[in-house]
């Protein structure tokens, strides 16, 4: 009997893992909470709202179509979309030692189909969220994360505003600006926080190694062309330090930064906008890996070995949850993880590509990584946790007053990170500000904000249905059974 692999996440890493596991003869169940495959990179509208020119808006669209057709067309592959993995827990009966809880149905609709899967091996490819540092006014309507603006542009063809500023750090700002401009918005500026010298040093170290990732140069040229076509100004060493407005954003203040991202006094410039999109970094989606018992390193990525196996035997990880590296690295890691999970030797070309793109990925934090000076653009009233409306002043005061308290107590006291998003947006920032205020480098309870035993909220009725069904099964087992009927036929 071939191995049954469960792949969670149908982005580039999960699709590549599924293809490799199928190639190795395994049966695969591929699940994703979204309604379409493709993940963040190949996000697109459904076919009925699609555009014949879809390929123009994506890099590697042909590769996506080939992966999509492969996984959808293989009878050994069961693709489940609109299927959220909401919990993972130890299960001695499961071949991989874990039970994976799945809820399938329309988001927020009643009556999700609840299932428990027990695969032979598991591949986690759950990707990342974008991380936005807080600034005064970031709670106003019209302030988007770059990822949200990108998802609306690519998945819905929605324009977030007419006059838009894109800000933050990293190469991700380039596709966001091009997608937003592609919806007809006027992009007034792309403000990159890192200074030009740091960007140049980060990207030009050991330049010969860039030859191994030459496809990225083509991608960059594509963005340069689009910036020229849409007349988008690109400002380095500059960032949005405040958003202004009463009912929604009406203007932003841009300021020049020093090398540590401290605003330089006297460089502030106010621009009228009706939308601003801000992303400073990415945060991996770790809750399922943590629930599965996988070790996470000090940089907060899932630890894997050469075969992408985590510290939990039978559990593999690929893509942004093992390190932020972009689509090519996600594809290579996925291909290695899928083959290994199916018990096969990973493809050598994928191993070479992983090495090349790991080196490429290391340039991103060197050139664009968050610097500590961002704290200088906060004031006491700046909200950190937007869900629970907790400001910087309150966080700092509580940490100082309750010297030595663990993160759990600090969260319960301030409510920061306990709102609807469960700290996905503010978690890292809450941790950093609390640690600053208490002068420690970690919390006494060694807690972090990535642990979410319920990874995706579920309706109480759907959870109750699981318990009812289990009770019914138990009751049926207790009742005396009639002897099986003998029909004389083989069954
Ligand atoms: C919002 C956003 C937009 C991005 N857009 C771009 C871009 O335009 N260009 C670019 O170069 N890079 C972009 N990136 C970076 C991009 O994430 C990577 O380059 C690439 O998509 C990583 O592939 P992946 O397979 O690791 O993750 P992803 O593509 O993020 O795929 C992860 C998949 O896992 C699914 N998932 C996660 N948790 C669960 C769960 N509990 N249950 C079920 N399914 C789950 C998600 O729905 C998602 O489809 C973006 C990142 C983000 C966060």
Coordinates of C-alpha atoms and ligand atoms in Angstrom, one line a residue:
X1 CA 0.0 0.0 0.0
X2 CA 1.4 3.4 -1.0
X3 CA 2.0 6.0 1.7
X4 CA -0.7 8.5 2.5
X5 CA 0.7 12.0 2.7
X6 CA -1.2 15.1 4.0
X7 CA 0.0 18.4 2.6
X8 CA -1.3 21.5 4.4
X9 CA -1.1 24.6 2.2
X10 CA -1.6 24.8 -1.6
X11 CA 0.9 27.6 -2.2
X12 CA 4.1 27.1 -4.2
X13 CA 5.7 25.0 -1.4
X14 CA 2.6 22.7 -0.9
X15 CA 2.0 22.3 -4.6
X16 CA 5.6 21.3 -5.3
X17 CA 5.5 18.9 -2.3
X18 CA 2.3 17.3 -3.7
X19 CA 3.8 16.9 -7.1
X20 CA 7.0 15.3 -5.8
X21 CA 5.0 13.0 -3.4
X22 CA 2.8 11.9 -6.3
X23 CA 5.9 11.3 -8.5
X24 CA 7.2 9.1 -5.8
X25 CA 4.1 6.9 -5.9
X26 CA 2.3 8.2 -2.7
X27 CA -1.3 9.1 -2.3
X28 CA -1.8 12.8 -1.3
X29 CA -4.5 14.8 0.4
X30 CA -3.8 18.5 -0.3
X31 CA -5.7 20.9 1.8
X32 CA -6.0 24.7 1.8
X33 CA -8.3 27.1 3.6
X34 CA -8.5 29.2 0.4
X35 CA -11.0 28.5 -2.4
X36 CA -8.2 28.2 -5.0
X37 CA -4.8 26.7 -5.2
X38 CA -1.7 29.1 -5.7
X39 CA -1.1 30.5 -2.2
X40 CA -0.1 34.1 -1.8
X41 CA 2.3 34.2 -4.8
X42 CA -0.2 32.9 -7.4
X43 CA -3.3 34.4 -5.9
X44 CA -5.9 34.9 -8.7
X45 CA -9.6 35.3 -9.2
X46 CA -11.8 32.2 -9.8
X47 CA -12.0 31.1 -13.4
X48 CA -15.5 32.7 -13.9
X49 CA -14.2 36.1 -13.0
X50 CA -10.7 35.5 -14.5
X51 CA -9.1 37.3 -17.2
X52 CA -7.6 35.8 -20.4
X53 CA -4.5 37.9 -19.6
X54 CA -4.0 36.5 -16.1
X55 CA -0.5 35.2 -17.1
X56 CA 0.7 38.8 -17.6
X57 CA 0.2 39.7 -13.9
X58 CA 2.2 36.7 -12.6
X59 CA 5.7 35.5 -12.7
X60 CA 5.9 31.7 -13.4
X61 CA 2.3 31.4 -14.4
X62 CA 3.0 28.5 -16.7
X63 CA 4.7 26.7 -13.8
X64 CA 1.6 27.3 -11.7
X65 CA -0.7 25.9 -14.4
X66 CA 1.4 22.8 -14.7
X67 CA 1.4 22.2 -11.0
X68 CA -2.3 22.9 -10.7
X69 CA -3.2 20.5 -13.6
X70 CA -0.9 17.8 -12.1
X71 CA -2.5 17.8 -8.7
X72 CA -6.1 18.2 -9.9
X73 CA -5.7 15.6 -12.6
X74 CA -4.1 12.8 -10.6
X75 CA -6.5 10.2 -9.3
X76 CA -4.1 9.6 -6.3
X77 CA -4.5 13.2 -5.3
X78 CA -7.5 14.5 -3.2
X79 CA -7.5 18.3 -3.3
X80 CA -9.6 19.9 -0.6
X81 CA -10.1 23.6 -0.9
X82 CA -12.1 25.8 1.6
X83 CA -10.7 23.3 4.1
X84 CA -9.1 24.8 7.3
X85 CA -6.9 22.8 9.5
X86 CA -8.0 24.2 12.9
X87 CA -6.0 21.9 15.2
X88 CA -3.4 19.3 15.4
X89 CA -3.0 17.0 18.4
X90 CA -1.1 13.9 19.5
X91 CA -2.8 10.7 18.5
X92 CA -1.2 7.3 19.3
X93 CA -3.5 5.6 16.7
X94 CA -2.3 7.8 13.8
X95 CA 0.7 6.4 11.8
X96 CA 2.5 9.8 12.1
X97 CA 1.5 10.1 15.8
X98 CA -0.8 13.1 15.1
X99 CA -4.4 13.7 14.3
X100 CA -5.2 16.7 12.0
X101 CA -8.6 18.3 12.5
X102 CA -10.1 19.7 9.3
X103 CA -13.2 21.9 8.9
X104 CA -14.5 22.2 5.3
X105 CA -17.1 24.7 4.2
X106 CA -17.7 28.3 3.3
X107 CA -16.0 30.8 5.6
X108 CA -18.4 31.9 8.4
X109 CA -21.2 29.6 7.1
X110 CA -22.9 27.2 9.5
X111 CA -22.5 23.4 9.2
X112 CA -18.8 22.9 8.3
X113 CA -17.9 19.3 7.6
X114 CA -15.6 18.3 10.5
X115 CA -13.1 15.5 9.9
X116 CA -10.1 14.0 11.6
X117 CA -7.2 12.8 9.4
X118 CA -4.5 10.4 10.4
X119 CA -1.8 10.5 7.6
X120 CA 1.4 8.4 7.3
X121 CA 3.3 11.6 7.0
X122 CA 2.6 15.3 7.1
X123 CA 4.0 18.3 5.1
X124 CA 3.4 21.7 6.6
X125 CA 3.5 24.5 4.0
X126 CA 1.4 27.2 5.7
X127 CA 3.3 30.3 4.5
X128 CA 3.5 33.6 6.2
X129 CA 1.6 36.8 7.1
X130 CA 3.1 40.2 6.4
X131 CA 4.3 42.2 9.5
X132 CA 3.5 45.8 9.8
X133 CA 5.1 47.9 12.6
X134 CA 2.6 50.3 14.3
X135 CA 2.6 54.0 13.7
X136 CA 0.2 56.8 14.9
X137 CA -3.0 56.5 12.9
X138 CA -2.5 53.0 11.5
X139 CA -5.9 51.9 12.8
X140 CA -7.7 54.3 10.3
X141 CA -9.8 52.8 7.5
X142 CA -7.7 53.1 4.3
X143 CA -4.5 51.8 6.0
X144 CA -3.8 48.3 4.5
X145 CA -1.0 45.8 4.9
X146 CA 0.8 45.4 1.7
X147 CA -0.4 41.8 1.6
X148 CA -4.1 42.8 2.0
X149 CA -3.8 45.3 -0.8
X150 CA -2.0 42.7 -3.0
X151 CA -4.6 40.1 -2.2
X152 CA -7.4 42.6 -3.1
X153 CA -5.7 43.6 -6.4
X154 CA -4.7 40.0 -7.5
X155 CA -7.6 38.0 -6.1
X156 CA -10.5 40.5 -6.6
X157 CA -9.2 43.3 -8.9
X158 CA -10.2 45.8 -6.2
X159 CA -8.5 49.2 -6.1
X160 CA -7.7 50.2 -2.5
X161 CA -7.7 53.9 -3.3
X162 CA -7.1 56.5 -6.0
X163 CA -4.0 58.1 -4.4
X164 CA -1.9 55.5 -2.7
X165 CA 1.5 55.4 -0.9
X166 CA 3.2 52.1 -0.4
X167 CA 5.7 51.9 2.5
X168 CA 7.8 49.6 4.6
X169 CA 10.8 47.5 3.7
X170 CA 11.9 44.7 1.4
X171 CA 11.5 43.6 -2.2
X172 CA 7.8 42.7 -1.5
X173 CA 7.0 46.5 -1.9
X174 CA 7.7 46.2 -5.6
X175 CA 5.0 43.6 -6.6
X176 CA 2.6 45.4 -4.2
X177 CA 3.1 48.7 -6.0
X178 CA 2.8 47.2 -9.4
X179 CA -0.4 45.3 -8.5
X180 CA -2.0 48.4 -6.9
X181 CA -1.0 50.5 -10.0
X182 CA -2.4 47.8 -12.2
X183 CA -5.9 48.4 -10.7
X184 CA -5.8 52.0 -11.9
X185 CA -4.6 53.6 -8.6
X186 CA -2.0 56.4 -8.7
X187 CA 1.0 55.2 -6.6
X188 CA 2.4 58.5 -5.3
X189 CA 5.5 56.9 -3.8
X190 CA 7.1 53.7 -2.7
X191 CA 8.9 54.4 0.6
X192 CA 11.6 51.9 1.5
X193 CA 12.9 52.3 5.1
X194 CA 16.4 51.0 4.4
X195 CA 19.0 53.5 3.1
X196 CA 20.5 53.0 -0.3
X197 CA 24.0 52.1 1.1
X198 CA 22.6 49.3 3.2
X199 CA 20.5 48.0 0.3
X200 CA 23.5 48.0 -2.0
X201 CA 25.8 46.3 0.6
X202 CA 23.1 43.7 1.4
X203 CA 22.5 42.8 -2.3
X204 CA 26.0 43.1 -3.7
X205 CA 27.9 40.9 -1.2
X206 CA 29.6 38.0 -3.1
X207 CA 28.0 39.2 -6.4
X208 CA 29.1 36.1 -8.4
X209 CA 26.7 34.0 -6.3
X210 CA 23.8 36.0 -7.7
X211 CA 24.5 34.3 -11.1
X212 CA 22.9 31.2 -9.7
X213 CA 19.7 33.1 -9.2
X214 CA 19.7 35.0 -12.5
X215 CA 15.9 34.6 -13.0
X216 CA 15.5 37.1 -10.2
X217 CA 17.3 39.8 -12.3
X218 CA 14.6 39.3 -15.0
X219 CA 11.9 39.7 -12.4
X220 CA 13.6 42.9 -11.1
X221 CA 13.8 44.3 -14.6
X222 CA 10.1 43.7 -15.0
X223 CA 9.4 45.7 -11.9
X224 CA 11.7 48.5 -13.1
X225 CA 9.8 48.7 -16.4
X226 CA 6.5 48.8 -14.6
X227 CA 7.7 51.5 -12.2
X228 CA 8.8 53.6 -15.2
X229 CA 5.5 52.9 -17.1
X230 CA 3.3 53.9 -14.1
X231 CA 5.8 56.7 -13.1
X232 CA 6.1 55.4 -9.5
X233 CA 8.8 57.2 -7.5
X234 CA 11.0 54.9 -5.3
X235 CA 12.4 56.6 -2.1
X236 CA 15.0 54.9 0.0
X237 CA 15.7 55.7 3.7
X238 CA 12.1 56.9 4.0
X239 CA 9.0 55.6 5.7
X240 CA 5.4 56.5 6.7
X241 CA 5.6 57.6 10.4
X242 CA 2.0 58.7 10.8
X243 CA -1.4 58.5 9.1
X244 CA -3.9 61.3 9.5
X245 CA -7.7 61.6 9.1
X246 CA -10.9 61.5 11.1
X247 CA -13.1 58.8 9.6
X248 CA -10.5 57.4 7.3
X249 CA -7.0 58.1 6.1
X250 CA -6.7 61.5 4.4
X251 CA -2.9 62.0 4.5
X252 CA 0.4 60.4 5.7
X253 CA 3.6 61.8 7.0
X254 CA 6.7 60.5 5.4
X255 CA 10.1 61.0 7.1
X256 CA 13.7 60.2 6.2
X257 CA 15.3 57.7 8.5
X258 CA 18.9 57.2 9.8
X259 CA 20.7 53.9 9.4
X260 CA 18.9 52.5 12.5
X261 CA 15.5 53.7 11.2
X262 CA 15.2 56.7 13.5
X263 CA 13.2 59.5 11.9
X264 CA 15.5 62.5 11.1
X265 CA 14.0 65.6 12.6
X266 CA 13.0 68.2 10.0
X267 CA 12.6 65.8 7.1
X268 CA 8.8 65.2 7.6
X269 CA 6.6 65.6 4.6
X270 CA 2.8 65.4 4.5
X271 CA 1.1 64.0 1.5
X272 CA -2.7 63.7 0.8
X273 CA -3.7 60.1 0.1
X274 CA -6.8 58.0 0.3
X275 CA -5.0 54.7 1.0
X276 CA -1.6 53.6 2.3
X277 CA -0.2 50.0 2.2
X278 CA 2.5 49.2 4.7
X279 CA 4.6 46.0 5.2
X280 CA 7.9 45.9 7.0
X281 CA 8.6 42.1 7.1
X282 CA 6.9 38.7 7.1
X283 CA 6.0 36.4 10.1
X284 CA 5.7 32.7 9.4
X285 CA 2.4 31.0 10.2
X286 CA 3.7 28.7 13.0
X287 CA 0.6 27.6 14.9
X288 CA 0.2 24.2 13.3
X289 CA 4.0 23.5 13.5
X290 CA 4.0 24.4 17.2
X291 CA 0.9 22.2 17.8
X292 CA 2.6 19.3 16.0
X293 CA 5.5 19.7 18.5
X294 CA 8.1 20.9 15.9
X295 CA 11.1 22.9 17.2
X296 CA 11.2 26.5 16.3
X297 CA 14.6 28.3 16.2
X298 CA 15.6 31.6 17.8
X299 CA 14.7 33.5 14.6
X300 CA 11.2 31.8 14.9
X301 CA 11.3 29.5 11.9
X302 CA 10.6 25.8 11.9
X303 CA 13.9 23.8 12.2
X304 CA 14.3 21.2 9.4
X305 CA 17.1 18.9 8.3
X306 CA 18.5 18.3 4.8
X307 CA 15.3 16.4 3.8
X308 CA 13.0 19.2 5.2
X309 CA 12.0 16.9 8.1
X310 CA 11.2 18.7 11.3
X311 CA 12.3 17.6 14.7
X312 CA 9.1 15.5 14.8
X313 CA 9.6 12.3 12.8
X314 CA 7.2 12.1 9.9
X315 CA 6.5 15.8 9.9
X316 CA 8.1 17.9 7.1
X317 CA 8.0 21.6 6.5
X318 CA 8.6 23.8 3.5
X319 CA 8.3 27.3 2.2
X320 CA 8.0 30.5 4.3
X321 CA 7.6 28.7 7.6
X322 CA 11.2 27.5 7.5
X323 CA 12.6 31.0 6.5
X324 CA 11.4 33.9 4.3
X325 CA 12.9 33.2 0.9
X326 CA 10.3 33.8 -1.8
X327 CA 8.7 31.6 -4.4
X328 CA 11.8 29.8 -5.8
X329 CA 13.0 28.6 -2.4
X330 CA 9.5 27.6 -1.5
X331 CA 9.2 25.5 -4.7
X332 CA 12.6 23.8 -4.1
X333 CA 11.9 23.0 -0.4
X334 CA 8.4 21.7 -1.3
X335 CA 9.8 19.4 -3.9
X336 CA 12.4 18.0 -1.4
X337 CA 9.8 17.7 1.4
X338 CA 7.2 15.9 -0.8
X339 CA 9.7 13.3 -2.0
X340 CA 11.1 12.7 1.5
X341 CA 7.7 12.4 3.0
X342 CA 6.9 9.7 0.4
X343 CA 10.1 7.8 1.3
X344 CA 12.0 8.8 -1.9
X345 CA 15.3 10.5 -2.5
X346 CA 14.9 14.2 -3.2
X347 CA 15.6 15.4 -6.7
X348 CA 19.2 16.7 -7.0
X349 CA 18.2 19.7 -9.1
X350 CA 15.8 20.8 -6.3
X351 CA 18.6 20.4 -3.7
X352 CA 20.8 22.7 -5.9
X353 CA 18.1 25.2 -6.3
X354 CA 17.5 25.2 -2.5
X355 CA 21.1 26.0 -1.9
X356 CA 21.2 28.8 -4.5
X357 CA 17.9 30.5 -3.3
X358 CA 18.8 30.1 0.4
X359 CA 21.8 32.3 -0.3
X360 CA 19.6 34.7 -2.2
X361 CA 17.1 34.8 0.7
X362 CA 19.9 35.7 3.2
X363 CA 20.4 39.0 1.4
X364 CA 16.8 40.2 2.3
X365 CA 17.4 40.7 6.1
X366 CA 20.9 42.0 5.4
X367 CA 19.5 44.7 3.1
X368 CA 16.0 45.3 4.5
X369 CA 15.7 43.8 8.0
X370 CA 13.9 45.8 10.7
X371 CA 16.2 48.1 12.7
X372 CA 15.4 49.2 16.3
X373 CA 14.8 52.9 15.6
X374 CA 11.2 52.3 14.6
X375 CA 10.2 52.7 18.3
X376 CA 11.1 56.4 17.9
X377 CA 8.1 57.1 15.7
X378 CA 5.6 55.8 18.3
X379 CA 3.9 57.9 20.9
X380 CA 2.1 56.7 24.0
X381 CA -1.2 56.8 22.3
X382 CA -0.2 54.8 19.3
X383 CA -2.2 51.6 19.2
X384 CA -0.2 48.4 19.2
X385 CA -3.0 45.8 19.4
X386 CA -5.7 47.3 17.1
X387 CA -8.3 44.5 18.0
X388 CA -8.2 45.3 21.7
X389 CA -7.2 48.9 21.4
X390 CA -4.1 48.7 23.6
X391 CA -1.7 51.6 23.2
X392 CA 2.1 51.8 23.6
X393 CA 1.9 53.8 26.9
X394 CA -0.2 51.2 28.6
X395 CA 1.9 48.3 27.4
X396 CA 5.1 49.9 28.6
X397 CA 3.6 51.0 31.9
X398 CA 2.3 47.5 32.7
X399 CA 5.6 45.8 31.8
X400 CA 7.4 48.3 34.1
X401 CA 5.0 47.9 37.0
X402 CA 4.9 44.1 36.9
X403 CA 8.6 43.6 36.6
X404 CA 9.4 40.0 35.9
X405 CA 5.9 38.9 34.9
X406 CA 5.6 36.3 32.1
X407 CA 4.1 37.1 28.7
X408 CA 0.9 35.2 29.5
X409 CA 0.2 37.4 32.5
X410 CA 1.1 40.6 30.6
X411 CA -1.2 39.6 27.8
X412 CA -4.0 38.9 30.2
X413 CA -3.4 42.2 32.1
X414 CA -3.2 44.4 29.0
X415 CA -5.4 42.2 26.6
X416 CA -2.8 42.9 23.9
X417 CA -2.8 40.1 21.4
X418 CA -6.0 38.6 22.7
X419 CA -8.4 40.0 20.1
X420 CA -9.9 38.7 16.9
X421 CA -6.6 38.2 15.1
X422 CA -5.1 36.5 18.1
X423 CA -1.9 38.5 17.8
X424 CA -1.2 37.6 14.2
X425 CA -0.8 41.3 13.4
X426 CA 0.7 42.7 16.6
X427 CA 2.2 39.6 18.4
X428 CA 5.9 40.2 17.6
X429 CA 5.6 44.0 18.3
X430 CA 3.8 43.4 21.6
X431 CA 6.6 41.0 22.6
X432 CA 9.4 43.4 21.6
X433 CA 7.8 46.4 23.4
X434 CA 7.2 44.4 26.6
X435 CA 10.7 43.1 26.6
X436 CA 12.2 46.6 26.0
X437 CA 10.2 47.9 29.0
X438 CA 11.2 45.2 31.3
X439 CA 14.8 45.2 30.2
X440 CA 14.8 41.4 29.7
X441 CA 15.7 39.5 26.5
X442 CA 13.0 36.8 27.1
X443 CA 10.0 36.2 29.2
X444 CA 10.3 34.2 32.4
X445 CA 7.6 31.8 31.2
X446 CA 9.5 31.4 27.8
X447 CA 6.2 32.1 26.1
X448 CA 5.7 33.5 22.6
X449 CA 2.7 34.8 20.7
X450 CA 2.7 32.2 18.0
X451 CA 1.1 29.4 20.0
X452 CA -2.6 29.2 19.1
X453 CA -4.0 25.7 19.9
X454 CA -7.1 26.6 17.9
X455 CA -5.5 27.7 14.7
X456 CA -8.7 28.9 13.0
X457 CA -11.8 29.9 14.9
X458 CA -14.7 27.3 14.7
X459 CA -18.4 27.6 15.5
X460 CA -19.4 26.1 18.8
X461 CA -22.2 24.2 17.0
X462 CA -19.7 22.5 14.7
X463 CA -17.4 21.6 17.6
X464 CA -20.5 20.3 19.5
X465 CA -21.4 18.1 16.5
X466 CA -18.0 16.4 16.8
X467 CA -18.7 15.5 20.4
X468 CA -22.3 14.4 19.6
X469 CA -21.0 12.0 16.9
X470 CA -18.3 10.6 19.2
X471 CA -21.0 10.0 21.9
X472 CA -23.3 8.3 19.4
X473 CA -20.5 6.0 18.2
X474 CA -19.6 5.2 21.9
X475 CA -23.3 4.4 22.6
X476 CA -23.6 2.2 19.5
X477 CA -20.5 0.3 20.7
X478 CA -22.1 -0.4 24.1
X479 CA -25.5 -1.6 22.7
X480 CA -25.8 -5.4 22.1
X481 CA -25.3 -6.2 18.5
X482 CA -27.4 -8.6 16.4
X483 CA -25.3 -11.4 14.9
X484 CA -24.4 -10.3 11.4
X485 CA -26.8 -11.4 8.7
X486 CA -25.6 -14.1 6.4
X487 CA -26.8 -13.5 2.9
X488 CA -24.8 -16.2 1.3
X489 CA -23.0 -13.6 -0.8
X490 CA -19.4 -12.6 -0.5
X491 CA -19.2 -9.1 0.8
Ligands
LIG1 C1 -0.2 38.4 1.8 C2 1.1 38.0 1.0 C3 1.2 38.3 -0.3 C4 2.3 37.9 -1.0 N1 2.4 38.3 -2.4 C5 3.6 38.0 -3.0 C6 3.8 38.5 -4.3 O1 2.9 39.0 -5.0 N2 5.0 38.3 -4.9 C7 6.0 37.7 -4.2 O2 7.1 37.5 -4.8 N3 5.9 37.2 -3.0 C8 4.7 37.4 -2.3 N4 4.5 37.0 -1.1 C9 5.6 36.2 -0.5 C10 5.1 34.8 -0.7 O3 4.4 34.3 0.4 C11 6.1 33.7 -1.1 O4 7.0 34.0 -2.0 C12 5.4 32.3 -1.5 O5 4.0 32.5 -1.8 C13 5.6 31.4 -0.4 O6 5.0 30.2 -0.7 P1 4.5 29.2 0.5 O7 4.0 28.0 -0.2 O8 5.5 29.1 1.5 O9 3.3 30.0 1.2 P2 1.9 30.6 0.7 O10 2.0 31.0 -0.7 O11 1.6 31.7 1.7 O12 0.9 29.4 0.9 C14 0.5 28.9 2.1 C15 -0.9 28.4 2.0 O13 -1.2 27.7 3.2 C16 -2.6 27.9 3.5 N5 -2.8 27.7 4.9 C17 -2.1 28.3 6.0 N6 -2.6 27.9 7.1 C18 -3.6 27.0 6.8 C19 -4.5 26.2 7.6 N7 -4.5 26.3 9.0 N8 -5.4 25.4 7.0 C20 -5.5 25.4 5.7 N9 -4.7 26.1 4.8 C21 -3.8 26.9 5.4 C22 -2.8 29.3 3.0 O14 -4.2 29.5 2.7 C23 -2.0 29.4 1.8 O15 -2.6 29.2 0.6 C24 3.4 37.3 -0.4 C25 3.2 37.0 1.0 C26 2.1 37.4 1.7 C27 2.0 37.0 3.2

